[in-house]
Amino acid sequence: MRGTDEATVSYSQFINQIEAGKVASAKLGSDRIIYVLKSEETEDRSKQPKEYITIPVIGDSELPGLLREHKVEFSALPPSNAGWIGTLLSWIVPPLIFVGLWGWLMARSQGGGAAALTVGKSRARIYSEGDTGATFDDVAGVDEAKAELQEIVDFLQHTAKYTRLGAKIPKGVLLVGPPGTGKTLLAKAIATEAGVPFFSISGSEFIELFVGIGASRVRDLFEQAKRQAPCIVFIDELDALGKSRANAGGIIGGNDEREQTLNQLLAEMDGFDTNAGVILIAATNRPEVLDPALLRPGRFDRQIVVDRPDKIGREAILRVHAKNVKLSEEVALDKLAARTPGFAGADLANLVNEATLLAARKNRNAVTVEDFNEAIERVLTGLEKKSRVLNDLEKKTVAYHEVGHAIVGALMPGAGVVEKISIVPRGVAALGYTLQLPEEDRFLMIEDEIRGRIITLLGGRSAEESIFGKVSTGASDDIQKATDLAERFVTLYGMSHKLGPIAFEKIQQQFLEGLTNPRRAVSPKISEEIDLEVKEIIEGAHQIALNILQKNRDLLEETAQRLLEKEILEGEELKEYLKRVQKRQKWKVGF
Ligand code: ADP
Ligand code: MG
Ligand code: ZN
């Protein structure tokens, strides 16, 4: 029997062959499907038809998934009589109607939440104007982030006002902050405030559900968005998508799928006109793993920090979440805020809810302080695993430590201005921090400044020593940094007077980083001298830091107490404290 070019088979045979892994590729049409088998299945080519034809069961929405699962290459059949719109309609619309209907039912059964509808091929959920159910009033304690986003809303509403003068509206805004601080909430609120369509998709959704076609999803998403401009495209958990290509998978290669999706995203961002009225907002709690290409100008060039709230912020957030809760009279939200350092917005929302549940279980008419106390304990035990919540002694230690940095830092040459001291824990790593910003861009560091930095780094530990007489483990990171800096001072910058301008450390070549020995071959004697010199620098710096703090012990006490009260010191108040230190120290610190 001679093989024909085509053979018509039943739909069920087609499905069986897919499941048996025999199908190589398929072309899907509205009225027929043409497919070919893998070559190893056709032992005798002459006896086998080249192509198989089957009549699809209209609306089998599982077929694309099945094809994907068995890695069958598939595409749409060029228009026959129904045309490709028909094809598209028959394959895309039935599942859409189903999902839409389902979404509608879900929304109804939940008493009318934001009705989410899957649009087109992209999984982005579109919310019609003002339908995200969140407004700026629902977000509290992150006023700076809110103010910056307000500006974005203004861009969307009054695009002409800006473009008239030739301004370029930002394309991408990146919300950065620890989990549960309200990034997703802010993005939803901005859509409501601006009254524009809001497309939302999460980075992990891309990866989990659409392996193999992530890039086309991105394209679809932007197609949709451009058609609906002005609008907002929100990508949550951008880090899942935008992980740095450099560390994606060793030296060569990496995660192909993610990389393609990421490249498509970058291409789309470059492709759309700045003033097209599409603003891309993304959120991440791991900015450090993002591909640097994402942060370049013209992409996510605006970054907005959404940090854990301070005491006043926490009170405001509690107020938002307690709005519809019956509180008994003696419940004071400011006191509650004082007792919950380190809680993010989501933790506070959780706290209010837990307390309310407890009260309800006890058949009370209102939520009492007792309920809140019990709820705090519950939330805390959950939190302790995730992030640090400090006890009183720890808090005190951190406060003195940070003020130590600030006071010493205020006296060092070229060290910049101490902008902010905080003892609101940030993640597992940092319990508190002192933010010191340079007054201008610096490209060179003078010897004195390096010594100044080392002294400032040791200021934290020195404060702990002079107040408590012992040090905590909290200073280890500072000591690490100070020692590194001192070593570079000697071995890389050649600044040591004893050892002279010899570089003992090789500049590392990026490609082989970690594979070479960073130190030049040196004699044991020189090696010992280097170690001694580093030790001397550190010890000298430590002495200076201790001296400064001893002289300013009263101010150290006073500032630390104030910091304990407020948790964050910044602005004029902080400046006042530091000015008092600077006035007292008439002599300039020299080395
Ligand atoms: P993120 O995206 O930063 O991880 P979410 O926006 O998902 O955090 O926050 C989760 C929930 O926690 C919100 O829906 C809200 O109820 C509450 N929440 C978080 N931050 C705030 C805030 N700043 N103000 C009010 N509620 C907040
Ligand atoms: Mg989120
Ligand atoms: Zn420190």
PDB file of N, CA and C in Angstrom, residues 335-403:
ATOM      1  N   LYS A 335      -0.427  53.496  72.146  1.00  0.00           N
ATOM      2  CA  LYS A 335       0.297  52.581  73.026  1.00  0.00           C
ATOM      3  C   LYS A 335       0.569  51.261  72.311  1.00  0.00           C
ATOM      4  N   LEU A 336      -0.412  50.847  71.542  1.00  0.00           N
ATOM      5  CA  LEU A 336      -0.270  49.605  70.775  1.00  0.00           C
ATOM      6  C   LEU A 336       0.872  49.748  69.770  1.00  0.00           C
ATOM      7  N   ALA A 337       0.931  50.927  69.163  1.00  0.00           N
ATOM      8  CA  ALA A 337       1.995  51.185  68.182  1.00  0.00           C
ATOM      9  C   ALA A 337       3.356  51.110  68.862  1.00  0.00           C
ATOM     10  N   ALA A 338       3.440  51.624  70.073  1.00  0.00           N
ATOM     11  CA  ALA A 338       4.709  51.623  70.797  1.00  0.00           C
ATOM     12  C   ALA A 338       5.156  50.202  71.122  1.00  0.00           C
ATOM     13  N   ARG A 339       4.196  49.319  71.244  1.00  0.00           N
ATOM     14  CA  ARG A 339       4.549  47.951  71.625  1.00  0.00           C
ATOM     15  C   ARG A 339       4.854  47.051  70.434  1.00  0.00           C
ATOM     16  N   THR A 340       4.783  47.590  69.234  1.00  0.00           N
ATOM     17  CA  THR A 340       4.945  46.722  68.069  1.00  0.00           C
ATOM     18  C   THR A 340       6.059  47.153  67.121  1.00  0.00           C
ATOM     19  N   PRO A 341       7.255  47.440  67.681  1.00  0.00           N
ATOM     20  CA  PRO A 341       8.334  47.844  66.765  1.00  0.00           C
ATOM     21  C   PRO A 341       8.690  46.706  65.826  1.00  0.00           C
ATOM     22  N   GLY A 342       8.998  47.051  64.590  1.00  0.00           N
ATOM     23  CA  GLY A 342       9.405  46.023  63.635  1.00  0.00           C
ATOM     24  C   GLY A 342       8.244  45.400  62.885  1.00  0.00           C
ATOM     25  N   PHE A 343       7.006  45.702  63.302  1.00  0.00           N
ATOM     26  CA  PHE A 343       5.850  45.163  62.593  1.00  0.00           C
ATOM     27  C   PHE A 343       5.677  45.905  61.272  1.00  0.00           C
ATOM     28  N   ALA A 344       5.454  45.175  60.224  1.00  0.00           N
ATOM     29  CA  ALA A 344       5.116  45.810  58.950  1.00  0.00           C
ATOM     30  C   ALA A 344       3.597  45.952  58.880  1.00  0.00           C
ATOM     31  N   GLY A 345       3.138  46.662  57.861  1.00  0.00           N
ATOM     32  CA  GLY A 345       1.700  46.902  57.716  1.00  0.00           C
ATOM     33  C   GLY A 345       0.880  45.617  57.762  1.00  0.00           C
ATOM     34  N   ALA A 346       1.374  44.590  57.068  1.00  0.00           N
ATOM     35  CA  ALA A 346       0.631  43.336  57.017  1.00  0.00           C
ATOM     36  C   ALA A 346       0.551  42.693  58.410  1.00  0.00           C
ATOM     37  N   ASP A 347       1.613  42.851  59.197  1.00  0.00           N
ATOM     38  CA  ASP A 347       1.605  42.286  60.551  1.00  0.00           C
ATOM     39  C   ASP A 347       0.591  43.011  61.419  1.00  0.00           C
ATOM     40  N   LEU A 348       0.495  44.329  61.205  1.00  0.00           N
ATOM     41  CA  LEU A 348      -0.440  45.117  62.004  1.00  0.00           C
ATOM     42  C   LEU A 348      -1.880  44.777  61.627  1.00  0.00           C
ATOM     43  N   ALA A 349      -2.110  44.589  60.335  1.00  0.00           N
ATOM     44  CA  ALA A 349      -3.444  44.193  59.874  1.00  0.00           C
ATOM     45  C   ALA A 349      -3.803  42.848  60.500  1.00  0.00           C
ATOM     46  N   ASN A 350      -2.825  41.971  60.499  1.00  0.00           N
ATOM     47  CA  ASN A 350      -2.993  40.661  61.083  1.00  0.00           C
ATOM     48  C   ASN A 350      -3.290  40.756  62.585  1.00  0.00           C
ATOM     49  N   LEU A 351      -2.583  41.668  63.241  1.00  0.00           N
ATOM     50  CA  LEU A 351      -2.759  41.863  64.681  1.00  0.00           C
ATOM     51  C   LEU A 351      -4.197  42.267  65.006  1.00  0.00           C
ATOM     52  N   VAL A 352      -4.697  43.261  64.284  1.00  0.00           N
ATOM     53  CA  VAL A 352      -6.052  43.741  64.544  1.00  0.00           C
ATOM     54  C   VAL A 352      -7.047  42.600  64.323  1.00  0.00           C
ATOM     55  N   ASN A 353      -6.823  41.858  63.260  1.00  0.00           N
ATOM     56  CA  ASN A 353      -7.745  40.774  62.954  1.00  0.00           C
ATOM     57  C   ASN A 353      -7.703  39.674  64.023  1.00  0.00           C
ATOM     58  N   GLU A 354      -6.500  39.313  64.446  1.00  0.00           N
ATOM     59  CA  GLU A 354      -6.367  38.285  65.484  1.00  0.00           C
ATOM     60  C   GLU A 354      -7.092  38.701  66.755  1.00  0.00           C
ATOM     61  N   ALA A 355      -6.862  39.974  67.134  1.00  0.00           N
ATOM     62  CA  ALA A 355      -7.473  40.465  68.361  1.00  0.00           C
ATOM     63  C   ALA A 355      -8.990  40.427  68.239  1.00  0.00           C
ATOM     64  N   THR A 356      -9.494  40.806  67.074  1.00  0.00           N
ATOM     65  CA  THR A 356     -10.939  40.809  66.868  1.00  0.00           C
ATOM     66  C   THR A 356     -11.506  39.391  66.937  1.00  0.00           C
ATOM     67  N   LEU A 357     -10.780  38.456  66.346  1.00  0.00           N
ATOM     68  CA  LEU A 357     -11.225  37.063  66.401  1.00  0.00           C
ATOM     69  C   LEU A 357     -11.281  36.557  67.837  1.00  0.00           C
ATOM     70  N   LEU A 358     -10.236  36.922  68.593  1.00  0.00           N
ATOM     71  CA  LEU A 358     -10.194  36.484  69.997  1.00  0.00           C
ATOM     72  C   LEU A 358     -11.384  37.039  70.763  1.00  0.00           C
ATOM     73  N   ALA A 359     -11.674  38.319  70.535  1.00  0.00           N
ATOM     74  CA  ALA A 359     -12.792  38.952  71.241  1.00  0.00           C
ATOM     75  C   ALA A 359     -14.103  38.292  70.855  1.00  0.00           C
ATOM     76  N   ALA A 360     -14.237  37.988  69.576  1.00  0.00           N
ATOM     77  CA  ALA A 360     -15.474  37.371  69.105  1.00  0.00           C
ATOM     78  C   ALA A 360     -15.649  35.991  69.725  1.00  0.00           C
ATOM     79  N   ARG A 361     -14.526  35.273  69.801  1.00  0.00           N
ATOM     80  CA  ARG A 361     -14.610  33.937  70.367  1.00  0.00           C
ATOM     81  C   ARG A 361     -15.086  33.992  71.818  1.00  0.00           C
ATOM     82  N   LYS A 362     -14.699  35.067  72.501  1.00  0.00           N
ATOM     83  CA  LYS A 362     -15.094  35.198  73.906  1.00  0.00           C
ATOM     84  C   LYS A 362     -16.428  35.914  74.055  1.00  0.00           C
ATOM     85  N   ASN A 363     -17.103  36.093  72.934  1.00  0.00           N
ATOM     86  CA  ASN A 363     -18.417  36.741  72.948  1.00  0.00           C
ATOM     87  C   ASN A 363     -18.420  38.126  73.576  1.00  0.00           C
ATOM     88  N   ARG A 364     -17.350  38.858  73.350  1.00  0.00           N
ATOM     89  CA  ARG A 364     -17.326  40.218  73.885  1.00  0.00           C
ATOM     90  C   ARG A 364     -18.065  41.160  72.949  1.00  0.00           C
ATOM     91  N   ASN A 365     -18.398  42.341  73.472  1.00  0.00           N
ATOM     92  CA  ASN A 365     -19.048  43.349  72.640  1.00  0.00           C
ATOM     93  C   ASN A 365     -18.040  44.245  71.948  1.00  0.00           C
ATOM     94  N   ALA A 366     -16.821  44.262  72.469  1.00  0.00           N
ATOM     95  CA  ALA A 366     -15.779  45.094  71.863  1.00  0.00           C
ATOM     96  C   ALA A 366     -14.426  44.432  72.113  1.00  0.00           C
ATOM     97  N   VAL A 367     -13.446  44.824  71.313  1.00  0.00           N
ATOM     98  CA  VAL A 367     -12.114  44.233  71.451  1.00  0.00           C
ATOM     99  C   VAL A 367     -11.374  44.940  72.585  1.00  0.00           C
ATOM    100  N   THR A 368     -10.815  44.190  73.504  1.00  0.00           N
ATOM    101  CA  THR A 368     -10.185  44.789  74.675  1.00  0.00           C
ATOM    102  C   THR A 368      -8.656  44.779  74.563  1.00  0.00           C
ATOM    103  N   VAL A 369      -8.020  45.478  75.507  1.00  0.00           N
ATOM    104  CA  VAL A 369      -6.558  45.507  75.562  1.00  0.00           C
ATOM    105  C   VAL A 369      -6.016  44.091  75.726  1.00  0.00           C
ATOM    106  N   GLU A 370      -6.709  43.334  76.545  1.00  0.00           N
ATOM    107  CA  GLU A 370      -6.299  41.957  76.788  1.00  0.00           C
ATOM    108  C   GLU A 370      -6.237  41.153  75.487  1.00  0.00           C
ATOM    109  N   ASP A 371      -7.255  41.348  74.630  1.00  0.00           N
ATOM    110  CA  ASP A 371      -7.264  40.656  73.342  1.00  0.00           C
ATOM    111  C   ASP A 371      -6.047  41.057  72.520  1.00  0.00           C
ATOM    112  N   PHE A 372      -5.766  42.351  72.554  1.00  0.00           N
ATOM    113  CA  PHE A 372      -4.622  42.818  71.772  1.00  0.00           C
ATOM    114  C   PHE A 372      -3.321  42.235  72.302  1.00  0.00           C
ATOM    115  N   ASN A 373      -3.210  42.179  73.630  1.00  0.00           N
ATOM    116  CA  ASN A 373      -1.988  41.612  74.193  1.00  0.00           C
ATOM    117  C   ASN A 373      -1.788  40.174  73.762  1.00  0.00           C
ATOM    118  N   GLU A 374      -2.867  39.434  73.794  1.00  0.00           N
ATOM    119  CA  GLU A 374      -2.769  38.036  73.383  1.00  0.00           C
ATOM    120  C   GLU A 374      -2.422  37.949  71.887  1.00  0.00           C
ATOM    121  N   ALA A 375      -3.040  38.823  71.123  1.00  0.00           N
ATOM    122  CA  ALA A 375      -2.798  38.812  69.674  1.00  0.00           C
ATOM    123  C   ALA A 375      -1.351  39.180  69.364  1.00  0.00           C
ATOM    124  N   ILE A 376      -0.810  40.161  70.104  1.00  0.00           N
ATOM    125  CA  ILE A 376       0.594  40.550  69.871  1.00  0.00           C
ATOM    126  C   ILE A 376       1.488  39.335  70.051  1.00  0.00           C
ATOM    127  N   GLU A 377       1.223  38.583  71.119  1.00  0.00           N
ATOM    128  CA  GLU A 377       2.045  37.403  71.349  1.00  0.00           C
ATOM    129  C   GLU A 377       1.965  36.417  70.194  1.00  0.00           C
ATOM    130  N   ARG A 378       0.753  36.229  69.733  1.00  0.00           N
ATOM    131  CA  ARG A 378       0.579  35.300  68.614  1.00  0.00           C
ATOM    132  C   ARG A 378       1.327  35.770  67.384  1.00  0.00           C
ATOM    133  N   VAL A 379       1.130  37.045  67.053  1.00  0.00           N
ATOM    134  CA  VAL A 379       1.777  37.558  65.848  1.00  0.00           C
ATOM    135  C   VAL A 379       3.295  37.496  66.018  1.00  0.00           C
ATOM    136  N   LEU A 380       3.749  37.820  67.230  1.00  0.00           N
ATOM    137  CA  LEU A 380       5.193  37.812  67.488  1.00  0.00           C
ATOM    138  C   LEU A 380       5.805  36.437  67.271  1.00  0.00           C
ATOM    139  N   THR A 381       5.149  35.416  67.789  1.00  0.00           N
ATOM    140  CA  THR A 381       5.735  34.089  67.618  1.00  0.00           C
ATOM    141  C   THR A 381       5.824  33.738  66.148  1.00  0.00           C
ATOM    142  N   GLY A 382       4.837  34.195  65.395  1.00  0.00           N
ATOM    143  CA  GLY A 382       4.908  33.973  63.956  1.00  0.00           C
ATOM    144  C   GLY A 382       6.026  34.770  63.321  1.00  0.00           C
ATOM    145  N   LEU A 383       6.202  35.989  63.850  1.00  0.00           N
ATOM    146  CA  LEU A 383       7.162  36.905  63.253  1.00  0.00           C
ATOM    147  C   LEU A 383       8.595  36.544  63.560  1.00  0.00           C
ATOM    148  N   GLU A 384       8.818  36.041  64.759  1.00  0.00           N
ATOM    149  CA  GLU A 384      10.192  35.807  65.181  1.00  0.00           C
ATOM    150  C   GLU A 384      10.952  34.956  64.185  1.00  0.00           C
ATOM    151  N   LYS A 385      10.204  34.088  63.545  1.00  0.00           N
ATOM    152  CA  LYS A 385      10.873  33.245  62.557  1.00  0.00           C
ATOM    153  C   LYS A 385      11.247  34.050  61.325  1.00  0.00           C
ATOM    154  N   LYS A 386      10.367  34.980  60.979  1.00  0.00           N
ATOM    155  CA  LYS A 386      10.575  35.700  59.728  1.00  0.00           C
ATOM    156  C   LYS A 386      11.572  36.850  59.869  1.00  0.00           C
ATOM    157  N   SER A 387      11.376  37.654  60.889  1.00  0.00           N
ATOM    158  CA  SER A 387      12.276  38.789  61.031  1.00  0.00           C
ATOM    159  C   SER A 387      12.482  39.038  62.513  1.00  0.00           C
ATOM    160  N   ARG A 388      13.361  39.945  62.809  1.00  0.00           N
ATOM    161  CA  ARG A 388      13.686  40.192  64.203  1.00  0.00           C
ATOM    162  C   ARG A 388      12.705  41.165  64.846  1.00  0.00           C
ATOM    163  N   VAL A 389      12.276  40.832  65.995  1.00  0.00           N
ATOM    164  CA  VAL A 389      11.584  41.815  66.806  1.00  0.00           C
ATOM    165  C   VAL A 389      12.399  41.892  68.089  1.00  0.00           C
ATOM    166  N   LEU A 390      12.813  43.099  68.439  1.00  0.00           N
ATOM    167  CA  LEU A 390      13.786  43.240  69.519  1.00  0.00           C
ATOM    168  C   LEU A 390      13.145  43.288  70.892  1.00  0.00           C
ATOM    169  N   ASN A 391      13.801  42.709  71.870  1.00  0.00           N
ATOM    170  CA  ASN A 391      13.345  42.926  73.241  1.00  0.00           C
ATOM    171  C   ASN A 391      13.952  44.231  73.760  1.00  0.00           C
ATOM    172  N   ASP A 392      13.603  44.611  74.992  1.00  0.00           N
ATOM    173  CA  ASP A 392      13.984  45.952  75.457  1.00  0.00           C
ATOM    174  C   ASP A 392      15.492  46.155  75.544  1.00  0.00           C
ATOM    175  N   LEU A 393      16.192  45.144  76.041  1.00  0.00           N
ATOM    176  CA  LEU A 393      17.642  45.293  76.180  1.00  0.00           C
ATOM    177  C   LEU A 393      18.289  45.414  74.804  1.00  0.00           C
ATOM    178  N   GLU A 394      17.823  44.581  73.885  1.00  0.00           N
ATOM    179  CA  GLU A 394      18.371  44.640  72.536  1.00  0.00           C
ATOM    180  C   GLU A 394      18.127  46.002  71.912  1.00  0.00           C
ATOM    181  N   LYS A 395      16.925  46.502  72.123  1.00  0.00           N
ATOM    182  CA  LYS A 395      16.583  47.801  71.559  1.00  0.00           C
ATOM    183  C   LYS A 395      17.507  48.883  72.093  1.00  0.00           C
ATOM    184  N   LYS A 396      17.754  48.807  73.398  1.00  0.00           N
ATOM    185  CA  LYS A 396      18.610  49.800  74.033  1.00  0.00           C
ATOM    186  C   LYS A 396      20.027  49.709  73.470  1.00  0.00           C
ATOM    187  N   THR A 397      20.504  48.491  73.340  1.00  0.00           N
ATOM    188  CA  THR A 397      21.844  48.292  72.794  1.00  0.00           C
ATOM    189  C   THR A 397      21.947  48.871  71.388  1.00  0.00           C
ATOM    190  N   VAL A 398      20.946  48.554  70.574  1.00  0.00           N
ATOM    191  CA  VAL A 398      20.972  49.041  69.199  1.00  0.00           C
ATOM    192  C   VAL A 398      20.916  50.572  69.172  1.00  0.00           C
ATOM    193  N   ALA A 399      20.116  51.163  70.058  1.00  0.00           N
ATOM    194  CA  ALA A 399      19.988  52.626  70.076  1.00  0.00           C
ATOM    195  C   ALA A 399      21.333  53.288  70.375  1.00  0.00           C
ATOM    196  N   TYR A 400      22.014  52.819  71.434  1.00  0.00           N
ATOM    197  CA  TYR A 400      23.321  53.419  71.770  1.00  0.00           C
ATOM    198  C   TYR A 400      24.324  53.183  70.651  1.00  0.00           C
ATOM    199  N   HIS A 401      24.280  52.000  70.097  1.00  0.00           N
ATOM    200  CA  HIS A 401      25.184  51.650  69.013  1.00  0.00           C
ATOM    201  C   HIS A 401      25.029  52.626  67.843  1.00  0.00           C
ATOM    202  N   GLU A 402      23.803  52.835  67.431  1.00  0.00           N
ATOM    203  CA  GLU A 402      23.580  53.693  66.263  1.00  0.00           C
ATOM    204  C   GLU A 402      23.914  55.154  66.562  1.00  0.00           C
ATOM    205  N   VAL A 403      23.554  55.614  67.756  1.00  0.00           N
ATOM    206  CA  VAL A 403      23.900  56.988  68.103  1.00  0.00           C
ATOM    207  C   VAL A 403      25.422  57.143  68.157  1.00  0.00           C
TER     208      VAL A 403
END
